[in-house]
mmCIF file of N, CA, C and O in Angstrom:
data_model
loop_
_atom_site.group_PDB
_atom_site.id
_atom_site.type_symbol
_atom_site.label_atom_id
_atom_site.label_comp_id
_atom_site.label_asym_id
_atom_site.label_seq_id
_atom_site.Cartn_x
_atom_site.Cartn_y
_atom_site.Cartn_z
ATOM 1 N N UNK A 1 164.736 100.176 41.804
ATOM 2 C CA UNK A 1 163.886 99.210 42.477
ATOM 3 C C UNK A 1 162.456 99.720 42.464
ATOM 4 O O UNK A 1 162.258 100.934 42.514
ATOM 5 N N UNK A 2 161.429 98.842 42.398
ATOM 6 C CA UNK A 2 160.172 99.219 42.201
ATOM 7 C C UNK A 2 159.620 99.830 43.820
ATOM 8 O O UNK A 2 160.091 99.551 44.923
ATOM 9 N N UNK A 3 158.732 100.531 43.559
ATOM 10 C CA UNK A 3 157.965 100.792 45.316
ATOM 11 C C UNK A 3 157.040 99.529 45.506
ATOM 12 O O UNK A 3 156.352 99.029 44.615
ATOM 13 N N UNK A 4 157.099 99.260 46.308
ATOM 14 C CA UNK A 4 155.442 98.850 46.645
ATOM 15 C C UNK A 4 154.356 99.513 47.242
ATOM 16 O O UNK A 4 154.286 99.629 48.465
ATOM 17 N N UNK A 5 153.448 99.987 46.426
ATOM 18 C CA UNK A 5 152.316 100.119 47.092
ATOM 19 C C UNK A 5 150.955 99.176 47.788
ATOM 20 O O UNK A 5 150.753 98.004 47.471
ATOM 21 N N UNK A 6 150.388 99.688 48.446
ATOM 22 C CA UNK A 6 149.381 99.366 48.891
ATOM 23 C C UNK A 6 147.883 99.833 48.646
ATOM 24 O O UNK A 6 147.313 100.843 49.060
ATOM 25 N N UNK A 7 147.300 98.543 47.651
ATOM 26 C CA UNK A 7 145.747 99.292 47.817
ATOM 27 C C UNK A 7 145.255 100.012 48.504
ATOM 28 O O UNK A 7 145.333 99.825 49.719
ATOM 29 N N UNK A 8 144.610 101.031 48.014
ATOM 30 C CA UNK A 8 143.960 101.756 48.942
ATOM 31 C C UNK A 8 142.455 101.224 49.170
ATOM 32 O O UNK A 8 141.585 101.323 48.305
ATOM 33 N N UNK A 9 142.247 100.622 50.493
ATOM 34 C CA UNK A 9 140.292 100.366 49.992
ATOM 35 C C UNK A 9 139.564 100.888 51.011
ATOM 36 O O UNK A 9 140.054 100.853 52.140
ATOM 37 N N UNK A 10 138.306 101.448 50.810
ATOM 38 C CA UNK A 10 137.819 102.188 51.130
ATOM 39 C C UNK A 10 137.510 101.785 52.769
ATOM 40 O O UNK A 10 137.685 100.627 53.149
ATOM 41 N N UNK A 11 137.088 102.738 53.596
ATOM 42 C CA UNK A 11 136.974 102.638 54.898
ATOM 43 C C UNK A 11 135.130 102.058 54.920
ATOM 44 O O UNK A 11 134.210 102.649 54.354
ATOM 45 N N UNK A 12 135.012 100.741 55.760
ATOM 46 C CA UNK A 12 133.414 100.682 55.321
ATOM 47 C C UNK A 12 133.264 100.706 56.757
ATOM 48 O O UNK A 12 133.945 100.240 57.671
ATOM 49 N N UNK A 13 131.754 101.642 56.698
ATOM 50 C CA UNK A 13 131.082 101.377 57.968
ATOM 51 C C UNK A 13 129.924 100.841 58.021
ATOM 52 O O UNK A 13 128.838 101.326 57.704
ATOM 53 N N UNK A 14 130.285 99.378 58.609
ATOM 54 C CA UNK A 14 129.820 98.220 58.767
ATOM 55 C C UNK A 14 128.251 98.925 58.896
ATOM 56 O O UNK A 14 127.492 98.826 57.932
ATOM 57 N N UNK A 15 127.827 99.619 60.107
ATOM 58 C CA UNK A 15 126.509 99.308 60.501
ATOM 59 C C UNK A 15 125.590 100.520 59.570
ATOM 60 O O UNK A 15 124.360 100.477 59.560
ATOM 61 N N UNK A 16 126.174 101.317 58.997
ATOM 62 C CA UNK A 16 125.657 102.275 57.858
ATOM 63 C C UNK A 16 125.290 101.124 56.458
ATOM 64 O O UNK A 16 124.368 101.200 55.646
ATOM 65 N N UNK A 17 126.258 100.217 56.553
ATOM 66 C CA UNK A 17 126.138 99.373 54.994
ATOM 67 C C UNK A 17 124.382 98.091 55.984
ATOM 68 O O UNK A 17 123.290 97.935 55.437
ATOM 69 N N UNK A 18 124.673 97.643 57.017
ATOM 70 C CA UNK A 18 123.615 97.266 57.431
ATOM 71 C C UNK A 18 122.242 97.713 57.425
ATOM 72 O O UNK A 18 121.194 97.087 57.266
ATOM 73 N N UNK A 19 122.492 99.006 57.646
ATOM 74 C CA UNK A 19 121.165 99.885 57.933
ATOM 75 C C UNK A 19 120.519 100.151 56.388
ATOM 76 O O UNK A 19 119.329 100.357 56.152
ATOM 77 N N UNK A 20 121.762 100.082 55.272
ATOM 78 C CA UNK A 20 120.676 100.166 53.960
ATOM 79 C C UNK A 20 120.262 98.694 53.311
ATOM 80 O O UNK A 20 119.299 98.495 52.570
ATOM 81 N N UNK A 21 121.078 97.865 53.699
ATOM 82 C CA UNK A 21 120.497 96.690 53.092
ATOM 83 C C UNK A 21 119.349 96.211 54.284
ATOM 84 O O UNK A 21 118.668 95.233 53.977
ATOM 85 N N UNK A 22 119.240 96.484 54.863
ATOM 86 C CA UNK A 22 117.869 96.431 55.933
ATOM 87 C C UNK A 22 116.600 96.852 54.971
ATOM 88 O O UNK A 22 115.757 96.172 54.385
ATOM 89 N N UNK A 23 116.885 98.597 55.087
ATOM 90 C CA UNK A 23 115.833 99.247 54.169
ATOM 91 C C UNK A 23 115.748 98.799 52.697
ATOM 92 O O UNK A 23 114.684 99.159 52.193
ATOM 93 N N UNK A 24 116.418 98.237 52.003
ATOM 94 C CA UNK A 24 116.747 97.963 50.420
ATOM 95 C C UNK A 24 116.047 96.108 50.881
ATOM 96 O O UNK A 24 115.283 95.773 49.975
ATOM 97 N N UNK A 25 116.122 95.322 51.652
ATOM 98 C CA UNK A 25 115.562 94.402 51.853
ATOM 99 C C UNK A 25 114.127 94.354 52.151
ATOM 100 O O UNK A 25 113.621 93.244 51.988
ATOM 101 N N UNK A 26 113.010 95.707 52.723
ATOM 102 C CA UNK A 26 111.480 95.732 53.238
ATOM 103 C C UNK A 26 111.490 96.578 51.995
ATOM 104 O O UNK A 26 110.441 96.242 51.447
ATOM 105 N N UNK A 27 111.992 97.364 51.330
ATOM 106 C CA UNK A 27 111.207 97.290 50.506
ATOM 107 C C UNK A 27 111.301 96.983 49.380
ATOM 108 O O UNK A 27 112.134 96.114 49.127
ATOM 109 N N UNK A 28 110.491 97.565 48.246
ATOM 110 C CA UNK A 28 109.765 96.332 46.886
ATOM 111 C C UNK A 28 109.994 97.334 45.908
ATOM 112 O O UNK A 28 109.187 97.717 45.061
ATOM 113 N N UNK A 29 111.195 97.743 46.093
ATOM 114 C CA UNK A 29 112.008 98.834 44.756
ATOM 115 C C UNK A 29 112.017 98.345 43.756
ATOM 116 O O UNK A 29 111.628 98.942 42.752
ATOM 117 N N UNK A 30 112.559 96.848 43.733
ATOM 118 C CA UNK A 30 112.839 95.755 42.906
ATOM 119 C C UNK A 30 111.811 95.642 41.765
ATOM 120 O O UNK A 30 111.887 95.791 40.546
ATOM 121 N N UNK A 31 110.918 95.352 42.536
ATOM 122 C CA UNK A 31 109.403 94.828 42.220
ATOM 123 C C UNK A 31 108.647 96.397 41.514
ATOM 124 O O UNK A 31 108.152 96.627 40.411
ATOM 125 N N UNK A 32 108.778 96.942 42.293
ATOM 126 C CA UNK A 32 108.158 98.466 41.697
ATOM 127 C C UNK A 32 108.530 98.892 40.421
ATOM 128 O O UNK A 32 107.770 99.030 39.462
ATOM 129 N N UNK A 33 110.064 99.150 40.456
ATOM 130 C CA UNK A 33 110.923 99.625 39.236
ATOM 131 C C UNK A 33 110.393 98.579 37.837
ATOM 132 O O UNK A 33 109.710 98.916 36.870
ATOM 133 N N UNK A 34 110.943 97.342 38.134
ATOM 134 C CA UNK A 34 110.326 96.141 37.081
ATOM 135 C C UNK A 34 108.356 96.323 36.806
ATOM 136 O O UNK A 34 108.069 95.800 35.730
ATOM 137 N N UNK A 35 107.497 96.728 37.299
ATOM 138 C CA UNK A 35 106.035 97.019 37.101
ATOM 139 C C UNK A 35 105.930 98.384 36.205
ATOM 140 O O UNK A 35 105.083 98.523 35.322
ATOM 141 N N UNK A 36 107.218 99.691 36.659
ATOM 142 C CA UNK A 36 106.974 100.695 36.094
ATOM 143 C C UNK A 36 107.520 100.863 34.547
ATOM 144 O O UNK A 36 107.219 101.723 33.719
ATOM 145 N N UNK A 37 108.615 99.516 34.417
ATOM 146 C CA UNK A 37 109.465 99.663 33.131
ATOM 147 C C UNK A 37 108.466 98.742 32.345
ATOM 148 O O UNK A 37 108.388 98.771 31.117
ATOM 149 N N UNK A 38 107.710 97.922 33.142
ATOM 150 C CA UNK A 38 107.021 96.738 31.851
ATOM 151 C C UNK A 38 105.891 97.775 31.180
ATOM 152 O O UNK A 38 105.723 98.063 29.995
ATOM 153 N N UNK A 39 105.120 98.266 32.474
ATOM 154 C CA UNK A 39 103.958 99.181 32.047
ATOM 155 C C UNK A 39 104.332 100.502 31.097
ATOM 156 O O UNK A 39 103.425 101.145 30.567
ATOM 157 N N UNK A 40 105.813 100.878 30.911
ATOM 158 C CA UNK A 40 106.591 101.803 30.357
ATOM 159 C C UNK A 40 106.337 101.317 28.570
ATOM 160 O O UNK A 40 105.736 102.029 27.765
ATOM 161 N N UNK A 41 107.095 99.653 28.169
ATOM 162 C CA UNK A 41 107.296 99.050 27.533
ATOM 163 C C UNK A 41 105.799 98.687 26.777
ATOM 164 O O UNK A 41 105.724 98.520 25.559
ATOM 165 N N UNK A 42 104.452 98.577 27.830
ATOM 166 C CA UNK A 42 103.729 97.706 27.264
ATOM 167 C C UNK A 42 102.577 99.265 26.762
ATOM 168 O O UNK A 42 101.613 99.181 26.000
ATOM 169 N N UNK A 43 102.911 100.144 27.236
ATOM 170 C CA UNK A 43 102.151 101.683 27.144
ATOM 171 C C UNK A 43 101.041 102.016 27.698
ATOM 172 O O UNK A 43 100.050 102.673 27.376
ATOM 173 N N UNK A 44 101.488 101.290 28.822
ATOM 174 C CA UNK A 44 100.058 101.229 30.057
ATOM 175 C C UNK A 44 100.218 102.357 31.045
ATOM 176 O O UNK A 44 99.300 102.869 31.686
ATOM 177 N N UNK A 45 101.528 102.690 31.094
ATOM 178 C CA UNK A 45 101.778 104.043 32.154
ATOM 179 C C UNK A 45 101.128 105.132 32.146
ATOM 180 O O UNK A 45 100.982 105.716 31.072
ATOM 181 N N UNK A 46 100.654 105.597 33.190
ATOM 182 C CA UNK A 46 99.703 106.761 32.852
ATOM 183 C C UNK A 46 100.709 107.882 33.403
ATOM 184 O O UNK A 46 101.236 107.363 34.387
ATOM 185 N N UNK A 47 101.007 108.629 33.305
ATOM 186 C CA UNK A 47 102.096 109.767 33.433
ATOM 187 C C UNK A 47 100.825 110.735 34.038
ATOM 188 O O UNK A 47 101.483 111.775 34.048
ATOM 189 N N UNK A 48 99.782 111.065 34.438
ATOM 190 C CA UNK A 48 99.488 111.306 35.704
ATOM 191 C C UNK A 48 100.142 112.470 37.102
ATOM 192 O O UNK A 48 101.257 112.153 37.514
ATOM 193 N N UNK A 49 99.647 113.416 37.607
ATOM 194 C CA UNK A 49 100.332 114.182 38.590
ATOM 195 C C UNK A 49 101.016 112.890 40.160
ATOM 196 O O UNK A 49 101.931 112.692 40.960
ATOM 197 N N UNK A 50 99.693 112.398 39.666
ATOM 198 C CA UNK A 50 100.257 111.367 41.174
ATOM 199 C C UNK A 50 101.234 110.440 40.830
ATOM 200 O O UNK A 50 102.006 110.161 41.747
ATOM 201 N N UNK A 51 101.427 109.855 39.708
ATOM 202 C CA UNK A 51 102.020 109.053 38.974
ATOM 203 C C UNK A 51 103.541 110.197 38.945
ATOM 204 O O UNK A 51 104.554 109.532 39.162
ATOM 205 N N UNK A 52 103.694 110.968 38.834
ATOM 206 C CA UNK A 52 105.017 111.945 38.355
ATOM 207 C C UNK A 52 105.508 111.921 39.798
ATOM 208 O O UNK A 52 106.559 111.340 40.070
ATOM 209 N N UNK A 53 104.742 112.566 40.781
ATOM 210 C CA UNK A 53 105.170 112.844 42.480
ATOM 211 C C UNK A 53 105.457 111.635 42.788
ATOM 212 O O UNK A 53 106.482 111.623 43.470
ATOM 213 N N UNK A 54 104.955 110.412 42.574
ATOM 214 C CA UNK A 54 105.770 108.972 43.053
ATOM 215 C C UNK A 54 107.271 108.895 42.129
ATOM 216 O O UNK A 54 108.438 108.761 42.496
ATOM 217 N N UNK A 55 106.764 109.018 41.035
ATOM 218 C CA UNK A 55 108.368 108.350 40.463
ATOM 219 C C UNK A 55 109.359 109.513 40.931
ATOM 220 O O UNK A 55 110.364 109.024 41.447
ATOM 221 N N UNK A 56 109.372 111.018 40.899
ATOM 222 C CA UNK A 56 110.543 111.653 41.731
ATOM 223 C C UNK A 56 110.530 111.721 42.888
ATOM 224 O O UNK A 56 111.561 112.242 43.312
ATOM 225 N N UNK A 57 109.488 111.295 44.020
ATOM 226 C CA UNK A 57 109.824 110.539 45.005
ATOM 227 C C UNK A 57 110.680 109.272 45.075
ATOM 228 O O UNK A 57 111.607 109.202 45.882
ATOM 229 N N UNK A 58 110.394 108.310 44.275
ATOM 230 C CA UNK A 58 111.524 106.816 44.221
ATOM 231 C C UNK A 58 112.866 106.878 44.130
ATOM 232 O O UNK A 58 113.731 106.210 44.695
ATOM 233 N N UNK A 59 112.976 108.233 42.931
ATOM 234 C CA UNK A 59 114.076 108.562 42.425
ATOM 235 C C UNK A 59 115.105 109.499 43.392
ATOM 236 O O UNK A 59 116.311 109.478 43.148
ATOM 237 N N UNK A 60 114.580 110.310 44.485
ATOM 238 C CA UNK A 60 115.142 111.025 45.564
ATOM 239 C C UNK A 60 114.915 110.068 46.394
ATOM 240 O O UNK A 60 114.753 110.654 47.464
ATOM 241 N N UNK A 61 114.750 108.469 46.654
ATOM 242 C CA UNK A 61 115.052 107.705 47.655
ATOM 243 C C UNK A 61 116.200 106.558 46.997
ATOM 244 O O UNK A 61 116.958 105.808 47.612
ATOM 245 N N UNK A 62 116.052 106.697 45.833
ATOM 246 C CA UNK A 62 117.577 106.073 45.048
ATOM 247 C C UNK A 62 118.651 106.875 45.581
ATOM 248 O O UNK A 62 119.585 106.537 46.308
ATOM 249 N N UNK A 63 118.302 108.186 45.011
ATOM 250 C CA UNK A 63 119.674 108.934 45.500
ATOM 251 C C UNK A 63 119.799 108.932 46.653
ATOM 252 O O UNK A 63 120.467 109.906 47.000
ATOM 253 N N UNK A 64 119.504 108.347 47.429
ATOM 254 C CA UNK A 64 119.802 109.052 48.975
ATOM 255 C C UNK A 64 120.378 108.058 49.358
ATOM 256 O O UNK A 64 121.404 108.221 50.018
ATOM 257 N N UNK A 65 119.849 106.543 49.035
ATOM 258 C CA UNK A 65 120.278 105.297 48.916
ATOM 259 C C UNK A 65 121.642 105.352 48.826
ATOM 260 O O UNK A 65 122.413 104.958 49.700
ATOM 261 N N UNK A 66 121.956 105.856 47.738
ATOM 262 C CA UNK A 66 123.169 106.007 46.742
ATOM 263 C C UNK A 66 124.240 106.489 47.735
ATOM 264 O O UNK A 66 125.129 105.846 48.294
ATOM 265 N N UNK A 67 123.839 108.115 47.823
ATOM 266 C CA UNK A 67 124.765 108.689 48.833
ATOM 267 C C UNK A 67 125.154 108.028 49.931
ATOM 268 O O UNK A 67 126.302 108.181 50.347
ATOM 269 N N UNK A 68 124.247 107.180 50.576
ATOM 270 C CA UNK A 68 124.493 107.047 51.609
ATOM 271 C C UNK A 68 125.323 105.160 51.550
ATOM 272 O O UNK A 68 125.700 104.520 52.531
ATOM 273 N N UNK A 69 125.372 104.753 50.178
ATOM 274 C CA UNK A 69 126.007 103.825 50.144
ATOM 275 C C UNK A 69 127.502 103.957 50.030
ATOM 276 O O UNK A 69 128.322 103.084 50.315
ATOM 277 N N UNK A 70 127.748 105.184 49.566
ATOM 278 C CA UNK A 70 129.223 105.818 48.866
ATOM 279 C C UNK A 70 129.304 106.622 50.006
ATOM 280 O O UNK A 70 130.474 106.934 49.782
ATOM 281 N N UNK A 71 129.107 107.086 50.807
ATOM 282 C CA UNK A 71 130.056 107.346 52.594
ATOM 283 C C UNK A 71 130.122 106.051 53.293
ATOM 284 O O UNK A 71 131.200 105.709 53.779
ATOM 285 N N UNK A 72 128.771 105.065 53.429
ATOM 286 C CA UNK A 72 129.605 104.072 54.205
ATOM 287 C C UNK A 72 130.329 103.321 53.363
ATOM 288 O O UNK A 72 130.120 102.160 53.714
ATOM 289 N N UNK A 73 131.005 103.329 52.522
ATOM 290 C CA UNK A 73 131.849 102.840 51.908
ATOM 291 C C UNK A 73 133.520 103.758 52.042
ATOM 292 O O UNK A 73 134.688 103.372 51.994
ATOM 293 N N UNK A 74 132.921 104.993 52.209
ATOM 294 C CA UNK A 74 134.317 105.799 52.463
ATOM 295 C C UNK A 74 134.664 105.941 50.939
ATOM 296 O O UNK A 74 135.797 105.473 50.826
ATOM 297 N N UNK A 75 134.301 106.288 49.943
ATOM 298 C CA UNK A 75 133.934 106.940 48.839
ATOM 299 C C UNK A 75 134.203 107.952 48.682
ATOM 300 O O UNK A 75 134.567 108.191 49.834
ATOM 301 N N UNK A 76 134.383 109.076 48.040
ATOM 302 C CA UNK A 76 134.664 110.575 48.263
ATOM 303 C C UNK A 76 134.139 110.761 46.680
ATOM 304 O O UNK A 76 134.693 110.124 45.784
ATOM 305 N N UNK A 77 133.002 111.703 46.392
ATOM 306 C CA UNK A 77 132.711 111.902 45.490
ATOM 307 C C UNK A 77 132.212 113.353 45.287
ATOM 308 O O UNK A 77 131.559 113.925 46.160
ATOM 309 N N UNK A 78 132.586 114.007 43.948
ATOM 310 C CA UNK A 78 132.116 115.529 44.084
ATOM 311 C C UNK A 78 130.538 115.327 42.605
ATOM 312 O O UNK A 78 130.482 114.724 41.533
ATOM 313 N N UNK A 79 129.841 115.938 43.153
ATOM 314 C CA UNK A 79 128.712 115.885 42.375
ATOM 315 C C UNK A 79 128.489 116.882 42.052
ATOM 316 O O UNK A 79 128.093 117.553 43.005
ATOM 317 N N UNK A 80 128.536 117.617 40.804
ATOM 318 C CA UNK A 80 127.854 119.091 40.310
ATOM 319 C C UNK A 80 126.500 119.247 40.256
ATOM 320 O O UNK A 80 125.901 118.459 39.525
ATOM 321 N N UNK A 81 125.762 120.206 40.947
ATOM 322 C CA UNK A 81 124.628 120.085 40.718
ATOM 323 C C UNK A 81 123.913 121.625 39.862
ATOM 324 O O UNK A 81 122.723 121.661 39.549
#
């Protein structure tokens, strides 16, 4: 006879998944990312010290984004660093 299992789905916490689509809603990541890939594309980017400290700033507020979307989700992930 077969088992039945049961999906396993992840444990979400509601007001952690609120609290980033709050922050992912004020701001203009959207809008930013799309200005930095056209100006990327069109060879207008100036690669710049201030220009470098923003984009691995954006990029350590992705990740954090990230992380913090994959615990309130109840996610379990090992990352090598």
């Amino acid at each position: 006879a077969a088992r039945k299992t049961s999906a396993r789905r992840p444990v979400v916490d509601q007001q952690a998944l609120a609290r980033l689509l709050g922050i992912l809603g004020q701001s203009s990541i959207a809008q930013n990312l799309g200005r930095l890939a056209g100006d990327t594309r069109s060879g207008c980017l100036v690669l710049d010290e201030p220009t470098l400290a923003q984009i691995s700033e954006a990029c350590a507020h992705v990740r954090l984004m990230r992380d913090q979307l994959v615990a309130a989700l109840g996610l379990i992930e090992t990352r090598e660093q």
